[in-house]
Tab-separated table of C-alpha atoms in Angstrom:
chain	number	residue	atom	x	y	z
E	19	GLU	CA	56.793	21.577	131.370
E	20	GLN	CA	58.469	18.578	133.261
E	21	ALA	CA	56.983	16.243	130.621
E	22	LEU	CA	58.791	18.209	127.837
E	23	GLN	CA	61.991	18.147	129.741
E	24	LEU	CA	61.679	14.383	130.225
E	25	ALA	CA	60.704	13.848	126.512
E	26	THR	CA	63.689	15.984	125.322
E	27	LYS	CA	66.141	14.012	127.560
E	28	GLY	CA	64.855	10.873	126.003
E	29	LYS	CA	65.596	12.288	122.468
E	30	ASP	CA	62.534	10.686	120.961
E	31	PRO	CA	61.502	13.355	118.383
E	32	TYR	CA	57.902	11.883	118.245
E	33	LEU	CA	57.506	12.101	122.016
E	34	VAL	CA	58.852	15.644	122.024
E	35	LEU	CA	56.482	16.695	119.269
E	36	THR	CA	53.416	15.215	120.921
E	37	THR	CA	54.427	16.698	124.288
E	38	LYS	CA	54.750	20.191	122.705
E	39	ILE	CA	51.313	19.762	121.050
E	40	ASP	CA	49.768	18.802	124.313
E	41	LEU	CA	51.304	21.817	126.113
E	42	ALA	CA	50.030	24.115	123.429
E	43	ARG	CA	46.572	22.626	123.580
E	44	LEU	CA	46.584	23.017	127.343
E	45	ALA	CA	47.685	26.692	126.902
E	46	VAL	CA	44.578	27.301	124.816
E	47	LYS	CA	42.271	25.664	127.327
E	48	GLN	CA	43.892	27.790	130.146
E	49	GLY	CA	43.036	30.948	128.163
E	50	ARG	CA	46.459	31.691	126.613
E	51	SER	CA	45.086	31.568	123.063
E	52	ARG	CA	46.938	34.375	121.450
E	53	GLU	CA	50.382	33.187	122.529
E	54	SER	CA	49.523	29.698	121.438
E	55	ILE	CA	48.701	30.602	117.748
E	56	GLY	CA	52.266	30.777	116.488
E	57	THR	CA	53.252	27.660	118.391
E	58	LEU	CA	50.340	25.606	117.085
E	59	THR	CA	50.947	26.779	113.482
E	60	LYS	CA	54.643	25.755	113.802
E	61	LEU	CA	53.787	22.351	115.401
E	62	GLY	CA	51.164	21.641	112.728
E	63	LYS	CA	53.607	22.193	110.033
E	64	GLU	CA	56.151	19.976	111.758
E	65	ALA	CA	53.561	17.147	112.225
E	66	ASP	CA	52.669	17.557	108.496
E	67	SER	CA	56.335	17.331	107.498
E	68	ARG	CA	56.674	14.106	109.511
E	69	GLY	CA	53.565	12.589	107.974
E	70	LEU	CA	51.702	12.647	111.363
E	71	LYS	CA	48.327	13.457	110.016
E	72	TYR	CA	46.328	12.862	113.240
E	73	PHE	CA	48.658	15.156	115.222
E	74	SER	CA	48.503	17.698	112.477
E	75	ALA	CA	44.761	17.628	112.689
E	76	GLU	CA	44.908	18.022	116.520
E	77	CYS	CA	47.114	21.067	116.021
E	78	LYS	CA	44.733	22.698	113.541
E	79	LEU	CA	41.839	22.005	115.851
E	80	ALA	CA	43.515	23.752	118.718
E	81	LEU	CA	44.614	26.495	116.436
E	82	GLY	CA	41.012	26.962	115.315
E	83	GLU	CA	39.949	27.168	118.918
E	84	ALA	CA	42.728	29.651	119.773
E	85	LEU	CA	41.742	31.821	116.738
E	86	LEU	CA	37.987	31.639	117.884
E	87	ASN	CA	39.016	32.750	121.391
E	88	SER	CA	41.032	35.567	119.925
E	89	LYS	CA	38.030	36.594	117.737
E	90	SER	CA	39.894	35.989	114.461
E	91	TYR	CA	36.791	34.417	112.974
E	92	PRO	CA	37.729	34.146	109.287
E	93	GLN	CA	41.070	32.360	110.130
E	94	ALA	CA	39.390	30.209	112.740
E	95	GLN	CA	36.772	29.210	110.111
E	96	GLN	CA	39.581	28.361	107.600
E	97	ALA	CA	41.464	26.282	110.166
E	98	LEU	CA	38.383	24.410	111.193
E	99	GLU	CA	37.297	23.654	107.620
E	100	ASP	CA	40.768	22.324	107.040
E	101	VAL	CA	40.325	19.994	110.097
E	102	LEU	CA	37.079	18.758	108.712
E	103	ARG	CA	38.641	17.791	105.456
E	104	SER	CA	41.572	16.007	106.999
E	105	THR	CA	39.707	14.180	109.830
E	106	ARG	CA	37.060	12.913	107.372
E	107	ASP	CA	39.895	11.352	105.361
E	108	LEU	CA	41.441	9.946	108.531
E	109	GLY	CA	38.142	8.619	109.912
E	110	ALA	CA	38.850	10.555	113.158
E	111	ARG	CA	35.234	11.204	114.091
E	112	GLY	CA	36.033	12.605	117.587
E	113	LEU	CA	38.041	15.241	116.070
E	114	THR	CA	35.490	15.839	113.358
E	115	ALA	CA	32.734	16.301	116.026
E	116	GLN	CA	34.877	18.752	117.863
E	117	ALA	CA	35.663	20.703	114.656
E	118	GLN	CA	32.029	20.799	113.822
E	119	TYR	CA	31.254	22.172	117.269
E	120	LEU	CA	33.952	24.803	117.118
E	121	LEU	CA	32.873	25.893	113.512
E	122	ALA	CA	29.386	26.178	114.875
E	123	SER	CA	30.774	28.587	117.470
E	124	VAL	CA	32.645	30.588	114.859
E	125	LEU	CA	29.567	30.886	112.616
E	126	ARG	CA	27.381	31.846	115.568
E	127	ALA	CA	29.805	34.565	116.597
E	128	GLN	CA	29.572	35.889	113.022
E	129	GLY	CA	25.748	36.001	113.247
E	130	LYS	CA	25.253	32.905	110.941
E	131	SER	CA	22.826	31.047	113.162
E	132	SER	CA	21.333	28.656	110.677
E	133	GLU	CA	24.671	27.542	109.453
E	134	ALA	CA	25.841	27.181	112.995
E	135	SER	CA	22.884	25.052	113.842
E	136	SER	CA	23.571	22.588	111.013
E	137	HIS	CA	27.256	22.132	112.143
E	138	LEU	CA	26.140	21.652	115.758
E	139	ALA	CA	23.490	19.066	114.630
E	140	GLU	CA	26.249	17.254	112.712
E	141	ALA	CA	28.500	17.262	115.753
E	142	ARG	CA	25.778	15.693	117.814
E	143	SER	CA	25.070	13.170	115.162
E	144	ILE	CA	28.634	12.019	115.125
E	145	LEU	CA	28.673	11.680	118.988
E	146	ASP	CA	25.432	9.660	118.868
E	147	GLU	CA	27.124	7.265	116.381
E	148	ILE	CA	30.161	6.950	118.598
E	149	GLN	CA	27.975	6.355	121.626
E	150	LYS	CA	26.069	3.628	119.767
E	151	GLU	CA	29.125	1.925	118.552
E	152	THR	CA	30.767	1.883	122.023
E	153	ARG	CA	27.469	1.009	123.794
E	154	ASN	CA	28.613	3.254	126.570
E	155	ASP	CA	27.034	6.499	127.663
E	156	GLN	CA	30.276	7.360	129.544
E	157	VAL	CA	31.872	8.435	126.223
E	158	LEU	CA	29.656	11.468	126.168
E	159	LYS	CA	31.028	12.550	129.516
E	160	ARG	CA	34.571	12.939	128.146
E	161	SER	CA	35.903	16.487	128.624
E	162	ASP	CA	36.262	16.983	124.909
E	163	PHE	CA	32.741	15.589	124.098
E	164	SER	CA	30.512	16.804	127.003
E	165	PRO	CA	30.418	20.467	125.918
E	166	ILE	CA	29.316	19.407	122.405
E	167	TYR	CA	26.554	17.100	123.732
E	168	THR	CA	25.399	19.742	126.268
E	169	ALA	CA	25.297	22.623	123.598
E	170	SER	CA	23.505	20.493	121.102
E	171	ALA	CA	20.806	19.456	123.590
E	172	HIS	CA	19.390	22.979	123.688
């Protein structure tokens, strides 16, 4: 909240938007998914209108997670499929891996285990590529990557 106040005082619209996105993503991680859905939808549209494709994808990813947590599976699936399309075009493989992982969770919750397994395998494959390119095992310990890697190891 203090970060948003400081960003607003600085009157940098880019900084204000990214701070709002970070706060909404944090709310999802803290279990406040339902209340974050409207905010993330609005912020995603704002990022789109400003041509900030990466931040738009981040919003849609968090929206997909919030919808998953709220058990709104068809909407979560749609949001995550949108993320996959946009992140592939952007070359944002980290976000693509996260979207694959969350989509696997949505599909598993809907009883579509074989589809879920293929998305989880794709997420793992992307992380393996990232690890090989960086030549660093620590990348897999990132808080956004470690759950994917752990889940795909089973």
